[in-house]
Coordinates of C-alpha atoms in Angstrom, one line a residue:
M1 CA 0.0 0.0 0.0
N2 CA 2.7 2.5 1.0
A3 CA 5.1 1.8 -1.8
P4 CA 5.2 4.5 -4.5
L5 CA 3.9 3.3 -7.8
P6 CA 6.0 3.6 -11.1
L7 CA 5.0 6.6 -13.1
S8 CA 3.8 4.5 -16.0
A9 CA 1.2 3.0 -13.6
V10 CA -0.2 6.3 -12.3
P11 CA -3.5 7.4 -13.9
P12 CA -3.2 10.8 -15.5
T13 CA -5.6 12.4 -13.1
W14 CA -4.0 10.8 -10.0
T15 CA -0.9 12.6 -8.7
T16 CA -0.4 11.2 -5.2
G17 CA 1.7 8.2 -6.3
T18 CA 0.3 5.9 -3.5
T19 CA -3.0 4.1 -2.8
E20 CA -3.3 5.6 0.6
V21 CA -5.8 8.2 -0.7
F22 CA -8.3 5.5 -1.2
K23 CA -9.7 5.0 2.3
T24 CA -12.0 2.1 1.5
G25 CA -12.6 1.5 5.2
T26 CA -15.7 3.6 4.9
W27 CA -17.4 0.8 3.1
R28 CA -17.5 -1.7 6.0
A29 CA -20.1 -2.6 8.6
A30 CA -17.7 -4.7 10.8
L31 CA -14.0 -4.5 11.7
P32 CA -11.7 -7.5 12.4
R33 CA -9.6 -7.4 15.5
H34 CA -6.6 -9.4 16.6
I35 CA -7.3 -10.9 20.0
Q36 CA -5.9 -13.2 22.6
A37 CA -8.8 -15.3 23.9
P38 CA -9.1 -18.2 26.3
S39 CA -9.2 -21.7 24.9
P40 CA -12.0 -24.0 26.1
C41 CA -9.4 -26.4 27.5
H42 CA -8.0 -23.6 29.7
Q43 CA -11.5 -22.7 31.0
A44 CA -12.2 -26.3 31.8
C45 CA -8.9 -26.9 33.6
P46 CA -9.3 -27.0 37.4
V47 CA -5.9 -25.5 37.9
G48 CA -6.2 -22.8 35.2
G49 CA -3.4 -24.2 33.2
E50 CA -2.2 -22.3 30.1
I51 CA -2.6 -25.4 28.0
A52 CA -2.2 -23.7 24.5
E53 CA 1.0 -22.0 25.7
W54 CA 2.7 -25.1 27.1
I55 CA 1.7 -27.3 24.3
G56 CA 3.1 -24.6 22.0
H57 CA 6.5 -25.0 23.6
A58 CA 6.2 -28.8 23.3
R59 CA 5.3 -28.5 19.7
A60 CA 8.6 -26.6 19.2
G61 CA 10.4 -29.3 21.1
D62 CA 11.2 -27.1 24.1
W63 CA 10.0 -29.4 26.9
R64 CA 11.8 -27.4 29.5
R65 CA 9.7 -24.3 28.8
A66 CA 6.6 -26.5 28.6
F67 CA 7.4 -27.8 32.1
E68 CA 8.0 -24.3 33.4
A69 CA 4.6 -23.1 32.0
L70 CA 2.9 -26.1 33.6
V71 CA 4.3 -25.7 37.1
R72 CA 3.2 -22.1 37.3
H73 CA -0.2 -23.6 38.2
N74 CA 0.4 -27.2 39.1
P75 CA 3.7 -28.6 40.7
F76 CA 2.6 -32.2 40.0
P77 CA 2.6 -32.6 36.1
A78 CA 3.8 -36.2 36.3
V79 CA 1.1 -37.1 38.8
A80 CA -1.6 -35.1 37.0
G81 CA -0.6 -36.8 33.7
R82 CA -1.5 -40.1 35.3
I83 CA -4.6 -39.6 37.4
C84 CA -6.2 -36.3 36.3
H85 CA -9.8 -36.7 35.1
H86 CA -8.9 -34.3 32.3
P87 CA -12.0 -32.3 31.7
C88 CA -9.8 -30.2 29.3
E89 CA -10.0 -33.0 26.8
S90 CA -13.8 -33.1 26.9
A91 CA -13.7 -29.3 26.1
C92 CA -11.1 -29.6 23.3
N93 CA -12.1 -28.1 20.0
R94 CA -10.2 -30.7 18.1
S95 CA -12.9 -33.3 19.0
A96 CA -15.2 -31.5 16.5
H97 CA -12.5 -32.1 13.7
D98 CA -11.3 -35.6 14.5
E99 CA -10.3 -36.5 18.1
A100 CA -9.4 -34.4 21.2
V101 CA -5.8 -33.7 21.9
S102 CA -4.3 -36.1 24.4
I103 CA -3.5 -33.3 26.8
C104 CA -3.2 -35.5 29.9
R105 CA -0.6 -37.8 28.3
L106 CA 1.3 -34.8 27.0
E107 CA 1.4 -33.4 30.5
R108 CA 2.7 -36.7 31.8
F109 CA 5.5 -36.7 29.1
A110 CA 6.6 -33.2 30.2
G111 CA 6.4 -34.2 33.9
D112 CA 8.4 -37.4 33.3
R113 CA 11.0 -35.6 31.2
A114 CA 11.4 -33.1 34.1
L115 CA 12.0 -36.0 36.6
A116 CA 14.4 -37.8 34.3
E117 CA 16.5 -34.6 33.7
D118 CA 16.1 -33.4 37.3
W119 CA 14.6 -30.1 36.5
A120 CA 13.9 -28.0 39.6
L121 CA 11.0 -25.8 40.2
P122 CA 11.5 -22.0 39.8
A123 CA 13.2 -20.6 42.9
A124 CA 11.2 -18.9 45.6
A125 CA 11.0 -15.1 45.4
P126 CA 12.5 -13.0 48.1
M127 CA 9.8 -11.6 50.4
A128 CA 10.0 -8.1 51.8
A129 CA 9.4 -8.0 55.5
Q130 CA 5.8 -7.1 56.4
P131 CA 5.4 -4.9 59.5
G132 CA 3.6 -6.8 62.3
R133 CA 3.9 -10.2 60.5
L134 CA 5.5 -13.4 61.6
E135 CA 6.3 -14.1 57.9
H136 CA 5.0 -17.7 58.6
V137 CA 2.1 -19.6 57.0
A138 CA 0.8 -23.0 58.3
V139 CA -0.6 -25.7 56.0
V140 CA -2.4 -28.5 57.8
G141 CA -2.4 -31.6 55.6
A142 CA 0.2 -32.7 53.0
G143 CA -2.2 -33.9 50.4
P144 CA -2.6 -32.3 46.9
A145 CA -4.5 -29.3 48.2
G146 CA -2.1 -28.6 51.1
L147 CA 1.0 -29.1 49.0
S148 CA -0.3 -26.9 46.2
A149 CA -1.0 -24.1 48.6
A150 CA 2.4 -24.5 50.3
Y151 CA 4.1 -24.4 46.9
Q152 CA 2.3 -21.3 45.8
M153 CA 2.9 -19.5 49.1
R154 CA 6.6 -20.4 49.1
R155 CA 7.0 -19.2 45.5
R156 CA 5.9 -15.8 46.7
G157 CA 8.5 -15.8 49.5
W158 CA 6.6 -16.8 52.5
R159 CA 8.0 -19.2 55.1
V160 CA 5.7 -22.2 55.0
T161 CA 5.4 -25.2 57.4
V162 CA 3.2 -28.2 56.5
Y163 CA 1.9 -30.3 59.3
E164 CA 0.9 -33.8 58.3
A165 CA -0.7 -36.4 60.6
A166 CA 0.6 -39.4 58.7
G167 CA 4.2 -40.6 58.6
E168 CA 4.6 -39.6 55.0
P169 CA 3.2 -36.8 52.8
G170 CA 0.9 -37.3 49.9
G171 CA -2.5 -37.9 51.5
L172 CA -4.8 -39.9 49.2
L173 CA -2.1 -39.8 46.5
R174 CA -0.1 -42.1 48.7
H175 CA -2.7 -44.0 50.7
G176 CA -5.7 -44.1 48.3
I177 CA -4.2 -44.5 44.8
P178 CA -2.5 -47.8 44.1
P179 CA 1.0 -47.9 42.7
Y180 CA -0.1 -49.5 39.4
R181 CA -1.8 -46.1 38.7
L182 CA 0.7 -43.8 40.5
P183 CA 4.2 -45.2 41.1
R184 CA 5.6 -44.1 44.4
D185 CA 8.9 -42.9 43.0
V186 CA 7.0 -40.4 40.8
L187 CA 5.0 -39.1 43.8
D188 CA 8.0 -38.9 46.0
A189 CA 10.1 -37.0 43.4
E190 CA 7.4 -34.3 42.8
I191 CA 6.9 -33.8 46.5
A192 CA 10.6 -33.6 47.1
R193 CA 10.8 -30.7 44.5
I194 CA 8.4 -28.7 46.6
V195 CA 10.2 -29.4 49.8
A196 CA 13.5 -28.4 48.1
L197 CA 12.1 -24.8 47.7
G198 CA 12.4 -24.4 51.4
V199 CA 9.0 -25.7 52.5
E200 CA 9.3 -27.3 56.0
L201 CA 7.5 -30.6 56.2
R202 CA 6.6 -32.0 59.6
C203 CA 5.0 -35.5 59.4
G204 CA 3.5 -37.4 62.3
E205 CA 2.0 -34.2 63.8
A206 CA -1.8 -34.5 63.9
L207 CA -4.1 -31.7 64.8
A208 CA -6.1 -33.5 67.5
S209 CA -7.7 -30.8 69.7
E210 CA -9.1 -27.3 69.9
S211 CA -6.2 -26.2 72.1
Q212 CA -3.7 -27.4 69.4
W213 CA -5.7 -25.6 66.8
A214 CA -5.6 -22.3 68.8
T215 CA -1.8 -22.7 69.4
L216 CA -1.3 -23.3 65.7
R217 CA -3.2 -20.2 64.7
A218 CA -1.3 -18.0 67.2
R219 CA 2.0 -19.0 65.7
H220 CA 1.3 -18.2 62.1
D221 CA 0.0 -15.3 60.0
A222 CA -2.4 -17.5 58.1
V223 CA -3.5 -21.1 58.1
F224 CA -4.6 -23.3 55.2
V225 CA -6.6 -26.3 56.3
A226 CA -6.5 -29.4 54.0
T227 CA -7.0 -32.3 56.3
G228 CA -9.0 -34.3 53.8
A229 CA -11.9 -36.6 54.4
A230 CA -10.9 -39.5 56.7
H231 CA -14.2 -40.6 58.1
A232 CA -15.5 -43.3 55.7
R233 CA -19.3 -43.4 55.3
R234 CA -20.9 -46.7 56.3
L235 CA -23.7 -48.6 54.8
P236 CA -26.6 -48.9 57.3
G237 CA -27.5 -52.3 58.6
L238 CA -24.1 -53.9 58.1
D239 CA -21.9 -55.3 60.8
Y240 CA -18.4 -54.0 60.1
D241 CA -16.7 -56.9 61.8
G242 CA -13.2 -56.4 60.3
T243 CA -13.2 -59.8 58.6
R244 CA -16.3 -60.2 56.4
V245 CA -17.5 -56.6 56.2
L246 CA -14.7 -53.9 56.0
D247 CA -14.3 -50.3 55.1
G248 CA -12.9 -50.2 51.6
A249 CA -10.7 -47.1 52.2
A250 CA -9.1 -48.7 55.2
W251 CA -8.5 -51.9 53.4
L252 CA -7.0 -50.1 50.4
R253 CA -4.8 -48.0 52.6
A254 CA -3.4 -51.2 54.2
A255 CA -3.0 -52.8 50.7
N256 CA -1.1 -49.8 49.5
A257 CA 1.2 -50.1 52.5
G258 CA 1.8 -53.8 51.7
V259 CA -0.2 -55.2 54.6
P260 CA -3.7 -55.9 53.4
P261 CA -6.1 -57.8 55.7
R262 CA -6.8 -61.3 54.6
L263 CA -10.1 -61.8 52.7
G264 CA -11.9 -64.9 51.3
E265 CA -11.8 -65.9 47.7
R266 CA -14.9 -63.9 46.6
V267 CA -14.9 -60.2 47.3
M268 CA -17.7 -57.8 46.7
V269 CA -16.9 -54.1 46.4
I270 CA -19.8 -51.6 46.9
G271 CA -19.4 -48.3 45.1
G272 CA -18.9 -46.8 41.7
G273 CA -16.3 -44.1 42.2
S274 CA -12.5 -44.2 41.6
A275 CA -11.9 -45.4 45.2
A276 CA -14.2 -48.4 44.7
W277 CA -12.5 -49.3 41.4
D278 CA -9.0 -48.9 43.0
T279 CA -10.1 -51.2 45.8
A280 CA -11.5 -53.7 43.4
R281 CA -8.4 -53.7 41.1
S282 CA -6.1 -54.0 44.1
A283 CA -8.1 -57.0 45.5
R284 CA -8.0 -58.6 42.0
R285 CA -4.2 -58.3 42.0
L286 CA -4.1 -60.0 45.4
G287 CA -5.7 -63.0 43.8
H288 CA -9.4 -62.5 44.7
E289 CA -12.4 -63.0 42.5
V290 CA -14.0 -59.5 42.5
T291 CA -17.4 -58.1 41.8
V292 CA -18.3 -54.4 41.9
L293 CA -21.9 -53.5 42.9
A294 CA -22.8 -50.0 41.9
L295 CA -26.0 -47.9 42.1
E296 CA -25.3 -46.1 38.9
A297 CA -25.6 -47.6 35.4
R298 CA -22.3 -48.1 33.7
R299 CA -22.5 -44.9 31.7
Q300 CA -23.2 -42.9 34.9
L301 CA -20.3 -44.2 37.0
P302 CA -18.3 -41.4 38.5
A303 CA -15.0 -43.2 37.9
Q304 CA -13.1 -42.4 34.8
R305 CA -14.2 -44.6 31.9
E306 CA -10.7 -45.9 31.3
E307 CA -10.5 -47.1 34.9
V308 CA -13.7 -49.1 34.4
D309 CA -12.6 -50.5 31.1
E310 CA -9.3 -51.6 32.4
A311 CA -10.9 -53.2 35.5
L312 CA -13.3 -55.2 33.3
E313 CA -10.4 -56.3 31.1
E314 CA -8.6 -57.5 34.2
G315 CA -11.5 -59.9 35.0
I316 CA -13.6 -57.8 37.5
R317 CA -17.3 -58.3 37.2
L318 CA -19.6 -55.2 37.3
V319 CA -23.2 -55.4 38.5
D320 CA -24.5 -51.9 37.8
G321 CA -27.8 -50.2 38.5
A322 CA -28.2 -52.3 41.7
L323 CA -28.7 -51.6 45.4
L324 CA -27.6 -53.8 48.3
V325 CA -30.7 -54.3 50.5
H326 CA -29.3 -56.6 53.1
A327 CA -26.4 -58.9 53.9
V328 CA -26.9 -62.1 55.8
A329 CA -24.0 -64.0 57.3
G330 CA -24.0 -67.7 56.6
G331 CA -21.1 -70.0 57.4
A332 CA -17.9 -68.3 56.3
G333 CA -19.5 -66.1 53.8
L334 CA -22.3 -63.6 53.1
R335 CA -25.5 -63.8 51.2
L336 CA -26.2 -60.4 49.6
Q337 CA -29.8 -59.5 48.9
C338 CA -29.9 -56.9 46.1
R339 CA -32.4 -55.0 44.0
R340 CA -32.3 -53.4 40.6
V341 CA -32.7 -49.6 40.6
R342 CA -32.7 -46.6 38.3
F343 CA -30.2 -44.0 39.4
V344 CA -31.4 -40.4 38.9
P345 CA -28.7 -37.7 39.5
G346 CA -29.7 -34.6 41.5
A347 CA -29.0 -31.0 40.8
A348 CA -26.2 -30.8 43.4
R349 CA -23.0 -32.9 43.4
G350 CA -23.6 -36.1 45.4
A351 CA -27.4 -35.7 45.4
F352 CA -29.5 -38.4 43.7
T353 CA -32.7 -40.4 43.9
L354 CA -33.2 -44.1 43.3
E355 CA -36.2 -45.7 41.7
A356 CA -36.6 -49.4 42.5
L357 CA -37.5 -51.6 39.5
P358 CA -40.4 -53.9 40.2
D359 CA -39.8 -57.6 40.6
S360 CA -36.0 -57.2 40.3
D361 CA -34.7 -58.7 43.6
F362 CA -31.7 -61.0 43.2
E363 CA -29.0 -62.5 45.4
L364 CA -25.2 -62.7 45.3
D365 CA -22.7 -64.6 47.4
A366 CA -19.4 -63.3 48.7
D367 CA -16.8 -64.2 51.3
A368 CA -16.1 -60.5 52.1
L369 CA -17.6 -57.1 51.4
L370 CA -15.6 -53.9 51.0
A371 CA -17.7 -50.7 51.2
S372 CA -16.3 -47.7 49.2
I373 CA -19.1 -45.2 49.2
G374 CA -17.2 -42.0 50.1
A375 CA -15.9 -40.2 53.2
D376 CA -16.5 -37.1 55.3
P377 CA -14.0 -34.8 57.0
D378 CA -13.2 -35.0 60.7
L379 CA -13.7 -31.4 62.0
A380 CA -13.7 -32.1 65.7
A381 CA -10.3 -30.3 66.3
F382 CA -11.7 -27.0 65.0
G383 CA -14.6 -26.9 67.5
D384 CA -16.9 -24.1 66.7
T385 CA -14.3 -21.7 65.3
L386 CA -15.1 -22.3 61.6
A387 CA -18.4 -22.1 59.8
R388 CA -19.8 -25.4 58.4
A389 CA -21.5 -26.3 55.2
G390 CA -23.0 -29.7 56.1
P391 CA -20.1 -32.0 56.8
L392 CA -17.6 -29.6 55.2
I393 CA -15.8 -26.4 56.2
A394 CA -17.7 -23.5 54.6
I395 CA -15.5 -21.4 52.3
D396 CA -16.0 -18.5 49.9
A397 CA -14.9 -18.5 46.2
N398 CA -11.3 -17.8 47.2
G399 CA -11.2 -20.7 49.8
A400 CA -11.5 -18.4 52.8
A401 CA -13.2 -19.8 55.8
G402 CA -15.5 -17.6 58.0
M403 CA -16.5 -17.5 61.6
P404 CA -19.9 -19.0 62.3
G405 CA -22.6 -16.5 62.6
I406 CA -20.4 -13.5 61.9
P407 CA -20.9 -12.0 58.4
G408 CA -18.1 -10.5 56.6
T409 CA -15.3 -12.4 58.3
S410 CA -14.6 -14.9 55.5
G411 CA -10.8 -14.9 55.1
M412 CA -10.4 -11.3 56.1
S413 CA -9.4 -11.8 59.8
A414 CA -5.8 -11.7 58.7
T415 CA -6.2 -7.9 58.1
N416 CA -7.2 -7.1 61.6
G417 CA -4.5 -8.9 63.6
T418 CA -6.2 -12.3 63.8
P419 CA -4.7 -15.1 61.7
G420 CA -7.0 -15.8 58.8
V421 CA -8.0 -19.3 57.8
W422 CA -8.5 -20.8 54.4
A423 CA -9.4 -24.4 53.4
G424 CA -9.5 -26.6 50.4
G425 CA -9.6 -30.1 49.1
D426 CA -11.8 -32.8 50.5
V427 CA -12.3 -31.0 53.8
A428 CA -14.2 -28.2 52.0
S429 CA -15.4 -29.7 48.7
L430 CA -17.3 -32.7 47.4
A431 CA -15.5 -32.5 44.0
R432 CA -13.0 -35.2 45.2
Y433 CA -10.7 -34.9 42.1
F434 CA -7.0 -34.5 42.4
T435 CA -6.7 -31.4 40.1
E436 CA -9.7 -29.8 41.8
A437 CA -7.8 -30.0 45.1
V438 CA -4.7 -28.6 43.5
G439 CA -6.7 -25.7 42.0
M440 CA -8.3 -25.0 45.4
G441 CA -4.9 -24.8 47.0
Q442 CA -3.7 -22.4 44.4
R443 CA -6.7 -20.1 44.6
A444 CA -6.4 -20.0 48.4
A445 CA -2.7 -19.2 48.2
L446 CA -3.3 -16.3 45.8
A447 CA -5.9 -14.9 48.2
M448 CA -3.8 -15.5 51.3
H449 CA -0.9 -13.7 49.7
A450 CA -3.1 -10.7 48.7
V451 CA -4.5 -10.4 52.2
L452 CA -1.1 -10.7 53.9
V453 CA 0.4 -8.0 51.8
G454 CA -2.4 -5.7 52.7
R455 CA -4.8 -5.7 49.8
L456 CA -8.1 -7.4 48.9
P457 CA -7.9 -10.7 46.9
D458 CA -8.5 -10.5 43.2
A459 CA -11.7 -12.0 41.7
P460 CA -11.3 -15.8 42.0
T461 CA -9.1 -17.2 39.3
T462 CA -6.5 -19.9 39.1
S463 CA -4.7 -18.3 36.2
A464 CA -2.2 -15.5 36.6
A465 CA -2.3 -14.9 32.8
A466 CA -5.9 -15.5 32.0
A467 CA -7.3 -13.8 28.9
P468 CA -9.6 -10.8 29.5
A469 CA -13.0 -11.9 30.6
S470 CA -14.5 -9.8 27.9
E471 CA -13.3 -12.3 25.3
P472 CA -15.3 -15.5 25.2
A473 CA -13.6 -18.8 24.8
V474 CA -12.8 -19.7 21.2
G475 CA -15.3 -22.1 19.7
A476 CA -14.6 -24.8 17.2
G477 CA -16.3 -22.8 14.5
A478 CA -13.7 -20.0 14.8
I479 CA -10.9 -22.4 13.7
A480 CA -9.9 -22.6 10.0
T481 CA -9.7 -26.4 10.2
W482 CA -8.6 -26.8 6.6
Y483 CA -5.1 -25.8 7.8
H484 CA -5.1 -28.8 10.1
A485 CA -4.9 -32.2 8.4
A486 CA -7.0 -34.9 10.1
T487 CA -4.7 -37.0 12.2
P488 CA -5.5 -39.7 14.7
R489 CA -5.0 -39.1 18.4
A490 CA -1.9 -40.8 19.9
A491 CA -2.6 -44.3 21.0
A492 CA -2.7 -44.9 24.7
P493 CA -0.1 -47.5 25.4
R494 CA -0.7 -49.8 28.4
L495 CA 0.2 -53.2 29.6
A496 CA -1.8 -56.1 28.2
P497 CA -4.4 -57.4 30.5
A498 CA -2.5 -60.7 31.1
Q499 CA 0.5 -58.7 32.3
R500 CA -1.4 -56.5 34.8
L501 CA -2.0 -58.7 37.8
G502 CA 1.0 -57.4 39.6
F503 CA 1.5 -53.8 40.7
D504 CA 3.5 -52.5 37.8
E505 CA 2.2 -49.4 36.2
V506 CA -0.6 -50.2 33.7
Q507 CA -0.7 -47.0 31.6
L508 CA 2.5 -46.3 29.8
G509 CA 3.8 -43.0 28.6
L510 CA 4.2 -41.7 25.1
D511 CA 7.5 -41.9 23.4
A512 CA 9.2 -38.7 22.3
A513 CA 8.1 -39.0 18.7
A514 CA 4.5 -39.7 19.6
A515 CA 4.5 -36.8 22.1
R516 CA 5.8 -34.3 19.5
A517 CA 3.3 -35.5 17.0
E518 CA 0.5 -35.2 19.5
A519 CA 1.6 -31.7 20.5
A520 CA 1.4 -30.7 16.8
R521 CA -2.3 -31.6 16.8
C522 CA -3.2 -28.8 19.1
F523 CA -5.2 -25.9 17.4
S524 CA -3.6 -23.3 19.8
C525 CA -7.1 -22.0 20.2
G526 CA -7.1 -18.2 20.9
T527 CA -3.3 -18.1 20.9
C528 CA -1.7 -16.5 17.9
I529 CA 1.0 -18.6 16.2
A530 CA 2.3 -15.7 14.0
C531 CA 1.5 -17.5 10.8
D532 CA 0.9 -14.2 8.9
N533 CA -2.2 -15.6 7.2
C534 CA -4.2 -12.5 8.1
I535 CA -1.6 -10.3 6.3
T536 CA -1.3 -12.7 3.3
V537 CA -5.0 -13.0 2.5
C538 CA -6.1 -9.4 3.1
P539 CA -7.0 -7.9 -0.4
D540 CA -6.6 -4.4 0.9
L541 CA -3.2 -4.8 2.6
A542 CA -5.0 -3.5 5.8
V543 CA -3.3 -5.9 8.3
R544 CA 0.2 -5.3 9.5
H545 CA 2.5 -6.4 12.3
A546 CA 1.9 -4.3 15.4
A547 CA 4.9 -2.6 17.1
A548 CA 4.0 -4.3 20.4
G549 CA 3.7 -7.7 18.8
G550 CA 0.7 -9.4 17.1
Y551 CA -1.2 -7.7 14.4
E552 CA -3.2 -4.6 13.9
V553 CA -6.0 -3.8 11.4
L554 CA -5.9 -0.4 9.6
G555 CA -9.4 0.9 9.9
D556 CA -8.9 3.5 7.1
Y557 CA -8.5 0.7 4.5
C558 CA -10.2 -2.5 5.8
K559 CA -13.5 -3.1 4.0
G560 CA -14.6 -5.7 6.6
C561 CA -14.6 -8.6 4.2
G562 CA -13.7 -11.0 7.0
L563 CA -11.1 -13.1 5.0
C564 CA -8.5 -12.7 7.8
V565 CA -11.0 -14.0 10.3
R566 CA -12.0 -16.9 8.1
E567 CA -8.4 -17.9 7.4
C568 CA -7.1 -17.8 11.0
P569 CA -6.1 -21.3 12.0
T570 CA -6.3 -20.5 15.8
G571 CA -9.4 -18.3 16.1
S572 CA -7.2 -15.3 17.0
M573 CA -9.1 -12.9 14.7
T574 CA -12.7 -11.9 15.3
M575 CA -15.2 -9.5 13.7
R576 CA -16.8 -6.7 15.7
E577 CA -19.8 -4.9 14.3
E578 CA -19.5 -1.1 14.0
C579 CA -22.3 1.2 14.6
R580 CA -22.0 4.6 13.0

């Protein structure tokens, strides 16, 4: 546009020598804009991970930068890559084209690469002294929520001490997830990285009384409570005798420690969540014939589909859509009286109704029954100092706990000289997913830091670099998919069923070539890849590189044809109607 034309090409009545005099922008009704918008996977991620960003680094072969982008939000990429329920993949725009990107397995590859090459977490920032502060934050519980909060607070320079009742850190990651899903060396290495930042970890120190709780609060500027849910729910009418009827969580904890209680040949597991399937698969590996009895139909089971599929491949029987009515002891075993039901989910998480099907009673036999139907927190040590929401600690959107009956105290007591309290994970939520707990720890840490440095917390967000809220998430229709050849999702390598009846890891990682190819499948939704398509296709030369990076549209010349929007392979151009 700006290049002078040769004299032979200049019309006789046109003496300017350039096309800039033709301001064709007056013709348009809408103007394209170059934007940075959130991807749907980012919005679905419980930790607010910048997925398009770190996969972009992976696509370029820079796994170190991919790891560093990952751990801004989640210090456990190798753990998450194994056990996350990956809602990001359900939201992935690529699924409308062929198949969703295997985000979870890419995260595992980055996490495993970091462990293999001994990459450290970014160093903790120095913290300027705060007048009147002890500079000391307590975290009660070394599960995923507690360790996430400790990590985020330590990154910001705070002195952090984690108090854990058990002899080792990890919470349910260690005691509730079997090693064939989460090898202990992986868990230990990712926890060790957090401790290496300067987090003090004190195991074997349980919070057992109100006086201990009061002392703990007095010694710290703020407290994050993440004590989990340790009280297993019990089925009514059953005699938990420790031999034929047992708590599934307690049995699994013992099995993961290598000392499982002895059971008979036939084991019945009651429940449909991940804990029930972990219990069933562990019992199968110990030589038992295992049946799972679940209220939900198979398509409604709360466990991840691949967990269920793998368990059935391993010889576990599923009786779904059925209720245990009564158990009758007889000889050395149990006669289980059951009934078929229709499971109807409620509006709230954990709420449901059951509709008994007529004439559907049946019986099953078992030598032992393991009940895995969930758990509730033990809040006795907090007395009446924290507000409750049913069996949970009541928290606000930032994870701040309030004083019962006193409005306006939620999380803000740290500003008036009284140590504030925040909470997260299973003690404050029924979500009961690993990455949900990590995200809650992160949100609480950001809010704690804000309060402790003397300002109000920002609006709840897990992402320090989230796109502006004014931009909606990029939908599949905004992607120029013709620039993305249809390619199959990376295969999910795993041990063959016949090889699984030990405790070796079942799901195997991608190799380097497969990981790089899978990273290349990402659309980078809402994140510009500087392909220059918008410049190339513009018939009016109205798009140019912006001085601050990205692209800008010259309103004097753009006719609003929308070609740049149509040809953008990442949805980073959008049209905005103009009213004149």
